[in-house]
């Protein structure tokens, strides 16, 4: 009495625990194991676990004849990459697209389907670079966003005065165009391996994200981008690992880490969707403590947080950093003067938060801010009580380790 | 029906259940322990059996007295409600330490008694034993029959990485396949049909990632090779991604043109064949790998009654020639490689 007598349930549990690869190997052992390893419910589990597929789809989105067939097609289509990295990239995208389809479907539909190996090859030839492995795989799943509407950027942003920032991932063909357009202006003489991968345009200045194809680090341009090519790293350098190594299983580059962190923030509600004049976008202002403070006074709640604005920051001049400060639940007048953005909104209980965003340079790169707002019950023209002060609790200002 | 068994059990008066194994021997077990097994529990509640020696519950054939003892030990421990998760886990870890044969018996018995937590525990232990072994080793460990046809074992695999060891073995297997195909043509139609039928199923098996710095990689090579080889012959020369495929399909096409593989062609539509000679991968085999490779080849060749030193020579010389031929994706490369094959 041996393995052949353990029963179907046991065999199924064994194979499930072994995983897809080992199950396939088990199928070469004997007829019985082959039969057990060929059952589609087993492969449906592997498709869900490894590829986040709940239907037997092939890499092009068409239905395959079975889950096992589907898994095989994916394996085949990505056979040139380390499978563990493929699974990780797939998981990253699956989580993001899932969140989008639930909360921000209009952005979800703007995501392009995956680029082909040929497309990637074309870009590499055009720009004379070799993409880091994780980025390559990420683009195999989705080739950036097709944006006609400037508020559907996957990364999102903020807006103050006339400066609207909404960052999206560029599709490959646009990467080529932007890179060719921007790189000559940067005065980069001997380092041709930067490519523009994400951006946002506004009236004041452009926010550009660069990928260093050799190291895999992601950078964002500061105020001194032109012509000094001044950039800030967007993910902690120490996390980057063997981005061109096919043989490891711990490869991670700036793009992958950036997207994974972005998803984590969306998932945990650290950043959320913001609705402004019936248009929705992802806001980069944190909405969870400790980065966002909350204080309630006399029934008025004030929430505040800050976001780092790299495109207005100046690394050379240590006295100038740009921070955008956001206070929810409005102001009639603030400490410095009356209604910084010139508004005197009327707040009624139960209505939507009033949000205002402002921007100010600050003398240091870390610290905190607090203040207060004056409220009047009733209306300015017809006050029903005396003015009262509503404090905005202190909220931190720190250079983040991930810059979006 | 003895209603006495169903009466409330007074603390000082323990109730026992009588169980009979297939060999005829009868055991007496505390009721709460026996009731932990769903199958026994159902028997007691539905048929009222087990209350006395004469009405012992017959256990399924897969439960022998020794393994019943083990199962009852398990039940005795776990049916106590007050135990912490840590305690249970510690018990399980110690409990599961037994030889493979016993583990299989235990799994089988637990399955027949529908004791799912124990099936789960033993199955996971079995999975840990199987993990990392080659098909041959699995067969040895569990004394499983080697009942797949050579053809089935040679099922081509999806090659995941550009592993030079795999490439080398691939060539060997390609030759083997060719021989088998030719041999099969002389066999009866049934075998061929069986292979064709299996094709679509087997096509999707074996996605072994031996190349990820996995030292066990060499063991998985066999299965890997199979899938890989599979693709090339069915590809038309018009649908080639690299010159290598061209060569392969030309040499093997004669062997394959008779067979029709409708189900598999759709799988291959947009596949990307691994370029044998991707410049990125180090072509040199280190001595340890080469040694393992030699062993593997020898083993396989022995099984198919071939003269392995001669074959190894051929393959190595072929490998040499390949390395010398520059890598490119256009027609020039393929023409050169085809010639090198000819020279043999």
XYZ file of C-alpha atoms in Angstrom:
748
model
C 0.000 0.000 0.000
C 1.679 3.141 -1.113
C 1.044 6.478 -2.656
C -1.425 5.002 -5.079
C -3.777 4.175 -2.221
C -3.875 7.477 -0.398
C -7.047 8.576 -2.050
C -8.001 11.394 -4.377
C -8.441 13.987 -1.673
C -4.936 13.386 -0.362
C -3.450 13.471 -3.844
C -5.192 16.719 -4.537
C -3.877 18.253 -1.306
C -0.379 16.976 -2.049
C -0.345 18.438 -5.532
C -1.816 21.708 -4.411
C 0.915 22.066 -1.852
C 3.585 21.113 -4.386
C 2.599 23.885 -6.750
C 2.384 24.037 -10.497
C 5.927 23.146 -11.427
C 6.256 20.215 -9.096
C 2.822 18.943 -10.053
C 3.889 18.934 -13.645
C 6.965 16.978 -12.690
C 4.839 14.545 -10.721
C 2.885 13.951 -13.905
C 5.959 12.263 -15.341
C 6.081 9.680 -12.576
C 3.258 7.254 -13.208
C -0.107 6.987 -14.904
C -2.008 7.569 -11.716
C -0.070 10.661 -10.736
C -0.352 11.905 -14.267
C -4.112 11.614 -14.050
C -4.267 13.384 -10.706
C -1.934 16.120 -11.860
C -4.035 16.736 -14.937
C -7.257 17.569 -13.184
C -8.439 21.037 -14.053
C -9.611 22.046 -10.555
C -5.999 21.721 -9.485
C -4.915 24.042 -12.271
C -7.728 26.429 -11.546
C -6.175 26.766 -8.093
C -2.732 27.371 -9.618
C -4.115 29.943 -12.034
C -5.723 31.797 -9.171
C -2.761 31.557 -6.874
C 0.062 32.236 -9.314
C -1.596 34.346 -11.958
C -4.623 35.807 -10.188
C -6.787 34.379 -12.934
C -10.262 33.238 -12.131
C -11.109 32.324 -15.668
C -8.987 30.235 -18.021
C -7.691 33.194 -20.017
C -4.635 33.275 -22.205
C -2.196 36.211 -22.177
C -4.264 37.968 -24.846
C -7.425 37.804 -22.812
C -9.069 35.049 -24.828
C -10.569 31.970 -23.227
C -8.360 28.895 -23.221
C -9.880 25.401 -23.294
C -8.955 24.683 -19.677
C -7.160 26.162 -16.708
C -4.267 23.854 -17.358
C -4.078 25.072 -20.951
C -4.256 28.634 -19.728
C -1.415 28.177 -17.248
C 0.637 26.587 -19.981
C 0.069 29.468 -22.348
C 1.136 31.998 -19.768
C 4.184 29.971 -18.928
C 5.042 29.761 -22.580
C 4.476 33.424 -23.275
C 6.756 34.451 -20.428
C 9.272 31.674 -20.760
C 12.098 34.140 -21.273
C 11.762 35.507 -17.736
C 12.248 34.099 -14.246
C 8.829 32.773 -13.384
C 8.850 34.058 -9.813
C 9.386 37.591 -11.110
C 6.595 37.135 -13.654
C 4.262 36.058 -10.873
C 5.248 39.020 -8.758
C 4.692 41.517 -11.573
C 1.373 39.872 -12.399
C 0.312 40.083 -8.782
C 1.231 43.768 -8.678
C -0.848 44.548 -11.753
C -3.702 42.273 -10.719
C -4.050 44.108 -7.433
C -3.897 47.513 -9.073
C -6.382 46.673 -11.827
C -8.672 45.095 -9.293
C -8.656 48.236 -7.182
C -9.229 50.378 -10.247
C -12.113 48.321 -11.525
C -13.765 48.585 -8.125
C -13.119 52.228 -7.360
C -11.969 54.033 -10.467
C -13.280 52.159 -13.493
C -12.766 55.051 -15.871
C -9.035 54.831 -15.232
C -9.160 51.060 -15.499
C -10.391 51.249 -19.059
C -7.556 53.568 -19.978
C -4.954 50.916 -19.179
C -3.530 49.478 -22.368
C -3.102 45.777 -22.826
C 0.376 44.317 -22.678
C 3.184 45.139 -25.041
C 4.725 42.327 -27.051
C 8.348 41.249 -26.942
C 8.727 42.836 -30.346
C 7.422 46.182 -29.095
C 9.887 46.133 -26.224
C 12.687 45.121 -28.546
C 11.784 48.043 -30.779
C 12.013 50.515 -27.919
C 15.330 49.104 -26.801
C 16.708 49.451 -30.285
C 15.349 52.954 -30.739
C 16.679 54.252 -27.445
C 19.731 52.008 -27.243
C 18.910 50.779 -23.782
C 18.171 47.473 -22.146
C 15.156 47.612 -19.894
C 15.534 46.154 -16.418
C 13.757 42.812 -16.142
C 10.972 43.815 -13.767
C 10.015 46.812 -15.929
C 10.025 44.681 -19.051
C 7.652 42.213 -17.488
C 5.430 44.978 -16.143
C 5.096 46.383 -19.647
C 4.318 42.916 -21.004
C 1.201 43.029 -18.882
C 0.139 46.611 -19.523
C 1.615 49.093 -21.948
C 0.953 52.237 -19.986
C -2.164 54.286 -20.236
C -4.023 55.668 -23.181
C -5.053 59.000 -21.812
C -7.333 61.492 -23.401
C -8.452 62.800 -20.065
C -5.735 64.303 -17.946
C -7.249 63.239 -14.647
C -7.133 59.477 -15.090
C -3.464 59.014 -14.325
C -2.703 55.820 -12.494
C -0.436 57.592 -10.037
C -2.555 60.716 -9.754
C -1.318 63.870 -8.059
C -2.501 67.185 -6.733
C -3.407 70.643 -7.866
C -2.874 74.123 -6.493
C -3.255 77.494 -8.144
C -2.889 76.619 -11.816
C -0.554 73.755 -11.345
C -2.370 70.522 -11.986
C -0.368 67.372 -11.566
C -1.722 64.019 -12.596
C 0.895 61.386 -13.295
C 0.332 58.466 -15.623
C 2.484 55.689 -17.022
C 3.568 56.304 -20.573
C 3.013 53.646 -23.215
C 6.152 52.436 -24.970
C 5.759 54.509 -28.093
C 5.403 57.616 -25.971
C 8.414 56.675 -23.902
C 10.404 56.717 -27.099
C 9.062 60.117 -28.134
C 9.456 61.760 -24.743
C 12.902 60.366 -24.157
C 14.161 61.534 -27.521
C 12.609 64.914 -26.875
C 13.824 65.473 -23.337
C 17.204 63.783 -23.049
C 19.106 66.114 -25.373
C 17.960 69.052 -23.264
C 19.331 67.603 -20.098
C 22.950 67.895 -20.966
C 23.557 64.231 -20.302
C 26.721 63.511 -22.126
C 27.739 59.999 -21.406
C 24.747 58.416 -19.771
C 22.287 57.389 -22.429
C 20.416 54.903 -20.334
C 17.736 57.126 -18.862
C 14.251 56.905 -20.308
C 11.134 58.881 -19.481
C 8.528 56.486 -18.119
C 5.879 58.630 -16.446
C 4.880 62.225 -16.602
C 2.356 64.925 -16.000
C 2.086 68.166 -17.887
C 0.853 71.410 -16.474
C 0.969 75.056 -17.342
C 3.814 75.836 -14.978
C 6.124 72.948 -15.430
C 6.312 69.362 -16.350
C 6.764 66.586 -13.840
C 8.883 63.878 -15.371
C 9.892 60.470 -14.084
C 13.019 58.808 -15.416
C 14.104 55.210 -15.287
C 17.810 54.487 -15.191
C 17.959 51.316 -17.216
C 21.275 50.225 -15.811
C 20.562 50.505 -12.120
C 16.788 50.229 -12.319
C 16.249 53.299 -10.147
C 13.357 55.621 -10.799
C 13.955 59.352 -10.597
C 11.800 62.466 -10.630
C 13.003 65.738 -12.046
C 13.332 68.690 -9.688
C 13.105 72.380 -10.466
C 16.642 72.179 -11.775
C 15.952 69.413 -14.231
C 16.762 71.659 -17.157
C 19.592 71.946 -17.807
C 21.292 70.504 -14.746
C 19.492 67.176 -14.936
C 18.813 67.320 -11.224
C 16.666 64.422 -10.077
C 15.556 62.754 -6.897
C 15.322 58.973 -6.455
C 11.756 57.806 -6.062
C 12.361 54.572 -4.198
C 14.953 53.683 -1.562
C 18.156 52.797 -3.363
C 18.963 49.950 -1.036
C 15.956 47.985 -2.247
C 17.052 47.751 -5.863
C 18.348 44.342 -6.733
C 19.833 42.473 -9.683
C 17.601 44.049 -12.264
C 19.245 42.406 -15.221
C 19.890 39.039 -13.708
C 17.813 36.248 -15.199
C 18.966 33.752 -12.648
C 17.909 35.193 -9.359
C 14.472 35.372 -7.886
C 14.743 38.588 -5.919
C 14.972 41.049 -8.750
C 13.288 44.334 -8.074
C 13.673 47.668 -9.807
C 12.344 51.153 -9.170
C 9.264 50.714 -11.305
C 8.125 47.525 -9.586
C 8.758 48.850 -6.082
C 7.062 52.129 -6.957
C 3.919 50.471 -8.247
C 3.796 48.034 -5.342
C 4.086 50.890 -2.851
C 1.459 52.871 -4.744
C -0.928 49.961 -4.546
C -0.245 49.544 -0.843
C -1.221 53.158 -0.263
C -4.396 52.818 -2.306
C -5.323 49.578 -0.597
C -4.866 50.976 2.898
C -6.656 54.204 2.161
C -3.516 56.226 2.725
C -4.273 57.912 -0.558
C -7.686 58.064 -2.078
C -9.784 59.279 -4.914
C -10.695 62.908 -4.888
C -13.703 64.402 -6.541
C -13.474 67.926 -7.817
C -16.300 69.401 -9.848
C -17.641 65.969 -10.731
C -14.227 64.825 -11.971
C -12.424 62.133 -10.091
C -8.739 61.582 -9.765
C -6.279 59.897 -7.455
C -4.960 62.342 -4.911
C -1.461 62.053 -3.536
C -2.349 63.754 -0.282
C -2.181 61.235 2.560
C -5.479 60.756 4.324
C -4.431 58.510 7.158
C -2.425 59.326 10.231
C 0.356 59.837 10.982
C 0.804 61.821 7.808
C -2.651 63.344 8.053
C -3.793 65.011 11.240
C -7.357 65.382 12.414
C -8.844 67.719 14.984
C -12.425 68.464 15.890
C -13.571 71.664 17.536
C -17.152 72.677 18.162
C -18.326 70.108 15.677
C -15.941 71.253 12.973
C -13.387 68.739 11.798
C -10.148 69.824 10.249
C -7.848 67.361 8.532
C -4.457 68.323 7.174
C -1.666 66.631 5.280
C 1.179 67.595 3.025
C 2.672 66.336 -0.182
C 6.170 66.882 -1.446
C 6.379 68.678 -4.760
C 9.664 67.659 -6.368
C 9.192 69.616 -9.548
C 9.359 72.853 -7.623
C 12.078 71.753 -5.282
C 15.595 72.827 -5.477
C 18.262 70.522 -4.138
C 21.055 73.001 -4.495
C 19.364 75.623 -2.468
C 18.775 74.024 0.882
C 16.484 76.720 1.977
C 13.815 75.931 -0.482
C 11.533 72.957 -0.566
C 8.068 73.090 -1.915
C 5.298 71.562 0.016
C 1.651 71.585 -0.791
C -0.486 71.751 2.233
C -3.975 70.629 2.222
C -6.611 71.415 4.753
C -9.964 69.817 4.602
C -12.990 71.538 5.931
C -12.519 75.066 5.263
C -11.384 78.231 6.381
C -12.869 81.491 6.693
C -9.615 83.139 7.524
C -6.326 81.653 8.539
C -3.506 82.730 10.716
C -1.766 84.743 8.065
C -4.664 86.504 6.624
C -8.020 86.135 5.203
C -8.840 83.076 3.188
C -5.562 82.226 1.559
C -7.131 81.066 -1.597
C -9.707 83.787 -1.527
C -12.619 81.682 -0.540
C -15.156 82.027 2.194
C -17.046 78.854 1.863
C -20.128 78.073 3.806
C -20.068 74.747 5.569
C -23.178 72.871 6.425
C -23.269 69.803 8.583
C -23.408 66.530 6.746
C -22.226 67.970 3.467
C -19.086 67.032 1.649
C -15.756 68.137 2.969
C -14.471 71.346 1.616
C -10.938 70.936 0.529
C -8.350 73.462 -0.300
C -4.778 72.979 -1.340
C -2.056 75.496 -1.031
C 1.625 75.547 -1.691
C 4.495 77.105 0.110
C 8.220 76.864 0.141
C 9.626 75.792 3.444
C 13.006 76.372 4.909
C 13.840 72.798 5.743
C 13.112 69.389 4.421
C 11.545 68.067 7.537
C 9.483 69.381 10.372
C 5.841 69.947 10.915
C 3.131 72.475 10.448
C 0.115 73.485 12.383
C -2.242 76.393 12.496
C -5.826 77.271 12.958
C -8.824 78.625 11.188
C -11.456 81.062 12.246
C -15.017 80.014 11.847
C -18.222 81.918 12.247
C -21.452 80.115 12.962
C -24.144 81.061 10.518
C -22.940 83.291 7.736
C -20.462 86.125 7.564
C -23.243 88.462 6.667
C -25.531 87.077 9.301
C -23.523 85.607 12.156
C -25.370 83.583 14.709
C -22.622 83.595 17.255
C -19.164 84.789 17.884
C -16.170 83.671 15.920
C -14.339 80.605 17.126
C -10.967 79.236 16.395
C -10.585 75.751 15.018
C -7.090 74.401 15.255
C -5.495 72.400 12.522
C -3.517 69.780 14.356
C 0.155 69.448 13.685
C 1.029 67.291 10.748
C 4.465 66.181 9.694
C 6.588 67.386 6.834
C 9.202 64.899 5.795
C 10.956 64.022 2.618
C 9.253 60.752 1.752
C 11.246 57.651 0.841
C 8.857 57.011 -2.015
C 8.127 59.985 -4.240
C 5.081 59.903 -6.459
C -30.601 -0.611 18.581
C -29.137 -0.144 21.991
C -30.373 3.175 23.238
C -28.077 2.825 26.208
C -25.199 4.050 24.127
C -27.062 7.247 23.388
C -27.687 8.005 27.035
C -25.929 10.892 28.716
C -22.535 9.763 29.857
C -21.971 10.283 33.548
C -18.486 11.549 34.263
C -17.476 8.516 36.255
C -18.823 6.099 33.721
C -16.938 6.019 30.470
C -18.562 4.797 27.325
C -16.685 2.648 24.890
C -17.059 1.923 21.234
C -16.049 -1.339 19.647
C -14.246 -1.268 16.323
C -13.341 -4.163 14.073
C -10.592 -3.997 11.514
C -10.525 -5.957 8.271
C -8.350 -8.696 9.771
C -11.063 -9.517 12.262
C -9.471 -8.124 15.395
C -11.613 -5.973 17.608
C -10.594 -2.927 19.610
C -12.283 -1.074 22.423
C -12.025 2.696 22.263
C -13.291 5.546 24.412
C -16.409 6.949 22.841
C -15.298 10.560 22.568
C -12.122 9.466 20.808
C -13.938 7.290 18.306
C -16.553 9.938 17.641
C -13.807 12.256 16.430
C -13.784 10.238 13.204
C -16.688 11.344 11.037
C -17.149 7.916 9.516
C -17.337 6.195 12.874
C -19.518 8.943 14.250
C -21.971 8.486 11.431
C -22.012 4.730 11.879
C -22.815 5.080 15.544
C -25.538 7.642 15.042
C -27.166 6.100 12.031
C -26.916 2.400 12.721
C -26.344 2.274 16.458
C -23.488 -0.164 15.935
C -20.383 -0.215 18.069
C -21.978 -0.471 21.469
C -20.680 -3.930 22.228
C -18.191 -6.502 21.084
C -20.752 -8.361 19.071
C -21.861 -5.264 17.294
C -18.454 -3.817 16.560
C -18.271 -1.288 13.749
C -16.495 -2.668 10.708
C -13.821 -0.335 9.598
C -12.838 0.083 5.946
C -10.302 -2.306 4.573
C -7.593 0.338 4.392
C -7.511 0.591 8.190
C -5.250 -2.045 9.719
C -4.786 -2.373 13.490
C -1.405 -0.648 13.587
C -2.539 2.381 11.689
C -5.792 2.443 13.625
C -3.706 2.807 16.751
C -2.005 5.841 15.266
C -5.273 7.369 14.211
C -6.762 6.877 17.623
C -3.716 8.514 19.202
C -4.347 11.486 16.957
C -8.009 11.592 17.826
C -7.362 11.168 21.505
C -5.158 14.204 21.548
C -7.172 16.478 19.336
C -10.620 15.761 20.661
C -9.705 17.444 23.932
C -11.221 20.888 23.534
C -8.937 22.915 25.762
C -5.748 22.599 23.791
C -4.037 25.656 22.336
C -3.102 25.932 18.678
C 0.547 25.785 19.607
C 0.044 22.550 21.503
C -1.787 20.998 18.608
C 0.850 22.082 16.151
C 3.645 20.682 18.289
C 1.812 17.400 18.607
C 1.213 17.230 14.862
C 4.854 17.866 14.066
C 5.982 15.039 16.292
C 3.156 12.789 15.235
C 3.982 13.038 11.570
C 7.491 11.702 11.965
C 7.367 8.279 10.453
C 8.666 6.500 7.391
C 7.135 7.147 4.021
C 5.359 3.829 3.767
C 3.621 4.338 7.073
C 2.735 7.859 6.095
C 0.978 6.587 2.990
C -0.899 3.960 4.979
C -1.943 6.572 7.483
C -3.147 8.927 4.767
C -5.092 6.179 3.127
C -6.701 5.113 6.388
C -7.512 8.658 7.436
C -9.092 9.204 4.040
C -11.316 6.172 4.398
C -12.393 7.339 7.847
C -12.995 10.827 6.425
C -10.776 12.365 9.031
C -9.962 15.400 6.959
C -7.598 17.226 9.348
C -5.387 14.152 9.463
C -5.541 13.702 5.683
C -4.470 17.306 5.403
C -1.594 16.862 7.829
C -0.263 13.693 6.244
C -0.711 14.987 2.703
C 1.316 18.049 3.465
C 4.017 15.851 4.933
C 3.988 13.716 1.790
C 4.217 16.843 -0.333
C 7.322 17.873 1.569
C 8.846 14.482 0.837
C 8.034 14.698 -2.869
C 9.218 18.274 -3.218
C 12.389 18.637 -5.211
C 12.649 15.042 -6.346
C 12.931 13.940 -9.924
C 10.243 11.639 -11.305
C 12.670 8.745 -10.993
C 13.350 9.487 -7.359
C 9.648 9.809 -6.639
C 9.080 6.414 -8.175
C 11.818 4.928 -6.042
C 10.626 6.501 -2.820
C 7.061 5.368 -3.224
C 7.593 2.204 -5.234
C 5.392 3.494 -7.998
C 5.110 1.679 -11.289
C 7.047 3.021 -14.208
C 4.024 2.699 -16.391
C 4.231 5.706 -18.638
C 5.398 5.029 -22.125
C 8.776 6.350 -23.124
C 6.912 8.646 -25.425
C 4.929 10.106 -22.571
C 8.062 10.541 -20.520
C 9.690 12.309 -23.382
C 6.927 14.835 -23.480
C 8.480 18.087 -24.457
C 8.524 20.755 -21.873
C 8.234 24.453 -21.945
C 11.739 25.593 -21.538
C 11.769 28.371 -19.057
C 15.307 29.561 -19.194
C 18.243 29.455 -21.507
C 20.037 26.846 -19.567
C 22.980 25.400 -21.462
C 22.519 22.062 -19.776
C 18.981 21.965 -21.024
C 20.070 22.818 -24.498
C 22.481 19.935 -24.511
C 19.973 17.488 -23.220
C 17.410 18.859 -25.598
C 19.533 17.789 -28.485
C 19.875 14.326 -27.072
C 16.174 14.065 -26.537
C 15.471 15.365 -29.977
C 17.400 12.487 -31.363
C 15.657 10.041 -29.098
C 12.309 11.349 -30.166
C 13.213 10.925 -33.730
C 14.195 7.342 -33.133
C 11.039 6.641 -31.239
C 8.903 8.181 -33.894
C 10.475 5.996 -36.460
C 10.077 2.993 -34.253
C 6.493 3.813 -33.620
C 5.627 3.918 -37.230
C 6.280 0.234 -37.212
C 4.075 -0.283 -34.219
C 0.316 -0.512 -34.286
C -1.893 2.467 -34.847
C -3.295 2.400 -31.335
C -0.057 3.509 -29.757
C 0.200 6.393 -32.131
C -3.325 7.446 -31.464
C -2.738 7.281 -27.784
C 0.170 9.596 -28.206
C -1.807 11.987 -30.305
C -4.617 12.004 -27.786
C -2.255 12.576 -24.931
C -0.627 15.354 -26.781
C -3.047 18.111 -25.954
C -3.029 17.190 -22.289
C 0.674 16.687 -22.012
C 1.386 19.807 -23.906
C 0.360 21.754 -20.904
C 2.271 19.866 -18.322
C 5.583 20.477 -16.745
C 6.544 24.025 -16.217
C 9.660 23.492 -14.454
C 11.779 26.382 -13.606
C 15.060 24.716 -13.087
C 17.090 27.650 -14.333
C 16.510 30.065 -11.487
C 19.747 29.303 -9.824
C 18.103 26.126 -8.699
C 20.718 23.549 -7.979
C 18.164 20.875 -8.533
C 17.814 22.188 -11.998
C 19.658 19.374 -13.563
C 17.220 16.868 -12.229
C 14.325 18.657 -13.722
C 15.979 18.876 -17.045
C 14.464 15.706 -18.305
C 10.947 16.847 -18.098
C 11.909 20.291 -19.208
C 13.525 19.049 -22.300
C 10.526 17.128 -23.326
C 8.185 20.026 -23.682
C 10.767 22.063 -25.406
C 11.397 19.525 -28.036
C 7.731 19.179 -28.548
C 7.303 22.634 -29.922
C 9.959 22.612 -32.548
C 8.873 19.761 -34.725
C 5.356 20.981 -35.108
C 6.385 24.436 -36.099
C 6.355 25.213 -39.767
C 9.445 26.761 -41.163
C 7.376 29.805 -41.953
C 6.590 30.382 -38.353
C 10.084 30.429 -36.961
C 11.432 32.874 -34.539
C 15.007 31.842 -34.869
C 17.245 29.873 -37.077
C 17.544 27.122 -34.569
C 13.958 26.177 -34.942
C 14.425 26.090 -38.609
C 17.142 23.566 -38.324
C 15.286 21.428 -35.869
C 12.113 21.329 -37.830
C 13.961 20.466 -40.969
C 15.768 17.565 -39.465
C 12.735 16.243 -37.703
C 10.014 17.225 -40.088
C 10.394 14.041 -42.018
C 9.626 12.155 -38.869
C 6.613 14.217 -38.051
C 4.877 15.200 -41.172
C 2.573 12.254 -40.982
C 1.112 13.119 -37.657
C -1.562 15.658 -37.267
C -1.733 17.703 -34.166
C -4.681 19.962 -34.449
C -5.118 20.576 -30.778
C -1.591 21.706 -30.207
C -1.201 24.124 -33.058
C -3.329 26.749 -31.408
C -1.059 26.666 -28.402
C 1.910 27.425 -30.523
C 0.518 30.331 -32.434
C 2.112 33.060 -30.497
C 4.723 31.229 -28.560
C 8.165 32.580 -28.300
C 10.739 29.919 -28.780
C 13.722 30.208 -26.578
C 16.650 31.040 -28.710
C 19.120 28.275 -28.106
C 21.998 30.578 -28.433
C 20.963 33.648 -26.586
C 24.121 35.577 -26.166
C 23.282 36.551 -22.639
C 23.687 33.129 -21.185
C 27.025 31.709 -20.353
C 27.697 28.838 -22.680
C 30.278 27.087 -20.596
C 29.224 24.246 -18.411
C 30.958 24.146 -15.109
C 32.489 20.819 -14.191
C 29.915 19.889 -11.570
C 27.065 20.555 -13.937
C 28.764 18.705 -16.689
C 29.221 15.738 -14.448
C 25.591 15.663 -13.535
C 24.711 16.123 -17.128
C 26.836 13.165 -18.072
C 25.144 11.042 -15.481
C 21.735 12.067 -16.621
C 22.504 11.392 -20.219
C 24.060 8.076 -19.403
C 21.104 7.016 -17.373
C 18.649 7.936 -20.026
C 20.670 6.497 -22.830
C 21.109 3.255 -20.958
C 17.421 2.974 -20.611
C 16.905 3.283 -24.263
C 19.660 0.873 -25.054
C 21.809 3.277 -26.861
C 25.520 3.655 -26.999
C 26.025 6.683 -24.861
C 29.693 7.469 -25.244
C 29.180 7.674 -28.931
C 26.088 9.781 -28.494
C 27.741 12.107 -26.061
C 30.483 12.621 -28.541
C 28.003 13.500 -31.202
C 26.153 15.843 -28.984
C 29.198 17.530 -27.680
C 30.558 18.004 -31.127
C 27.248 19.401 -32.185
C 27.353 21.678 -29.190
C 30.799 22.854 -30.144
C 29.712 23.715 -33.606
C 26.764 25.568 -32.336
C 28.800 27.703 -30.061
C 31.002 28.627 -32.892
C 28.165 29.699 -35.092
C 27.293 33.319 -34.425
C 23.950 34.062 -32.968
C 21.455 35.831 -35.060
C 17.830 35.674 -35.901
C 18.002 35.931 -39.628
C 18.327 33.330 -42.292
C 22.109 33.312 -42.340
C 22.372 31.753 -38.951
C 19.953 29.044 -39.745
C 21.649 28.131 -42.954
C 24.943 27.792 -41.187
C 23.541 25.664 -38.462
C 21.818 23.410 -40.847
C 25.057 22.830 -42.557
C 26.760 21.967 -39.311
C 24.164 19.367 -38.644
C 24.729 17.953 -42.076
C 28.372 17.558 -41.491
C 27.640 14.955 -38.933
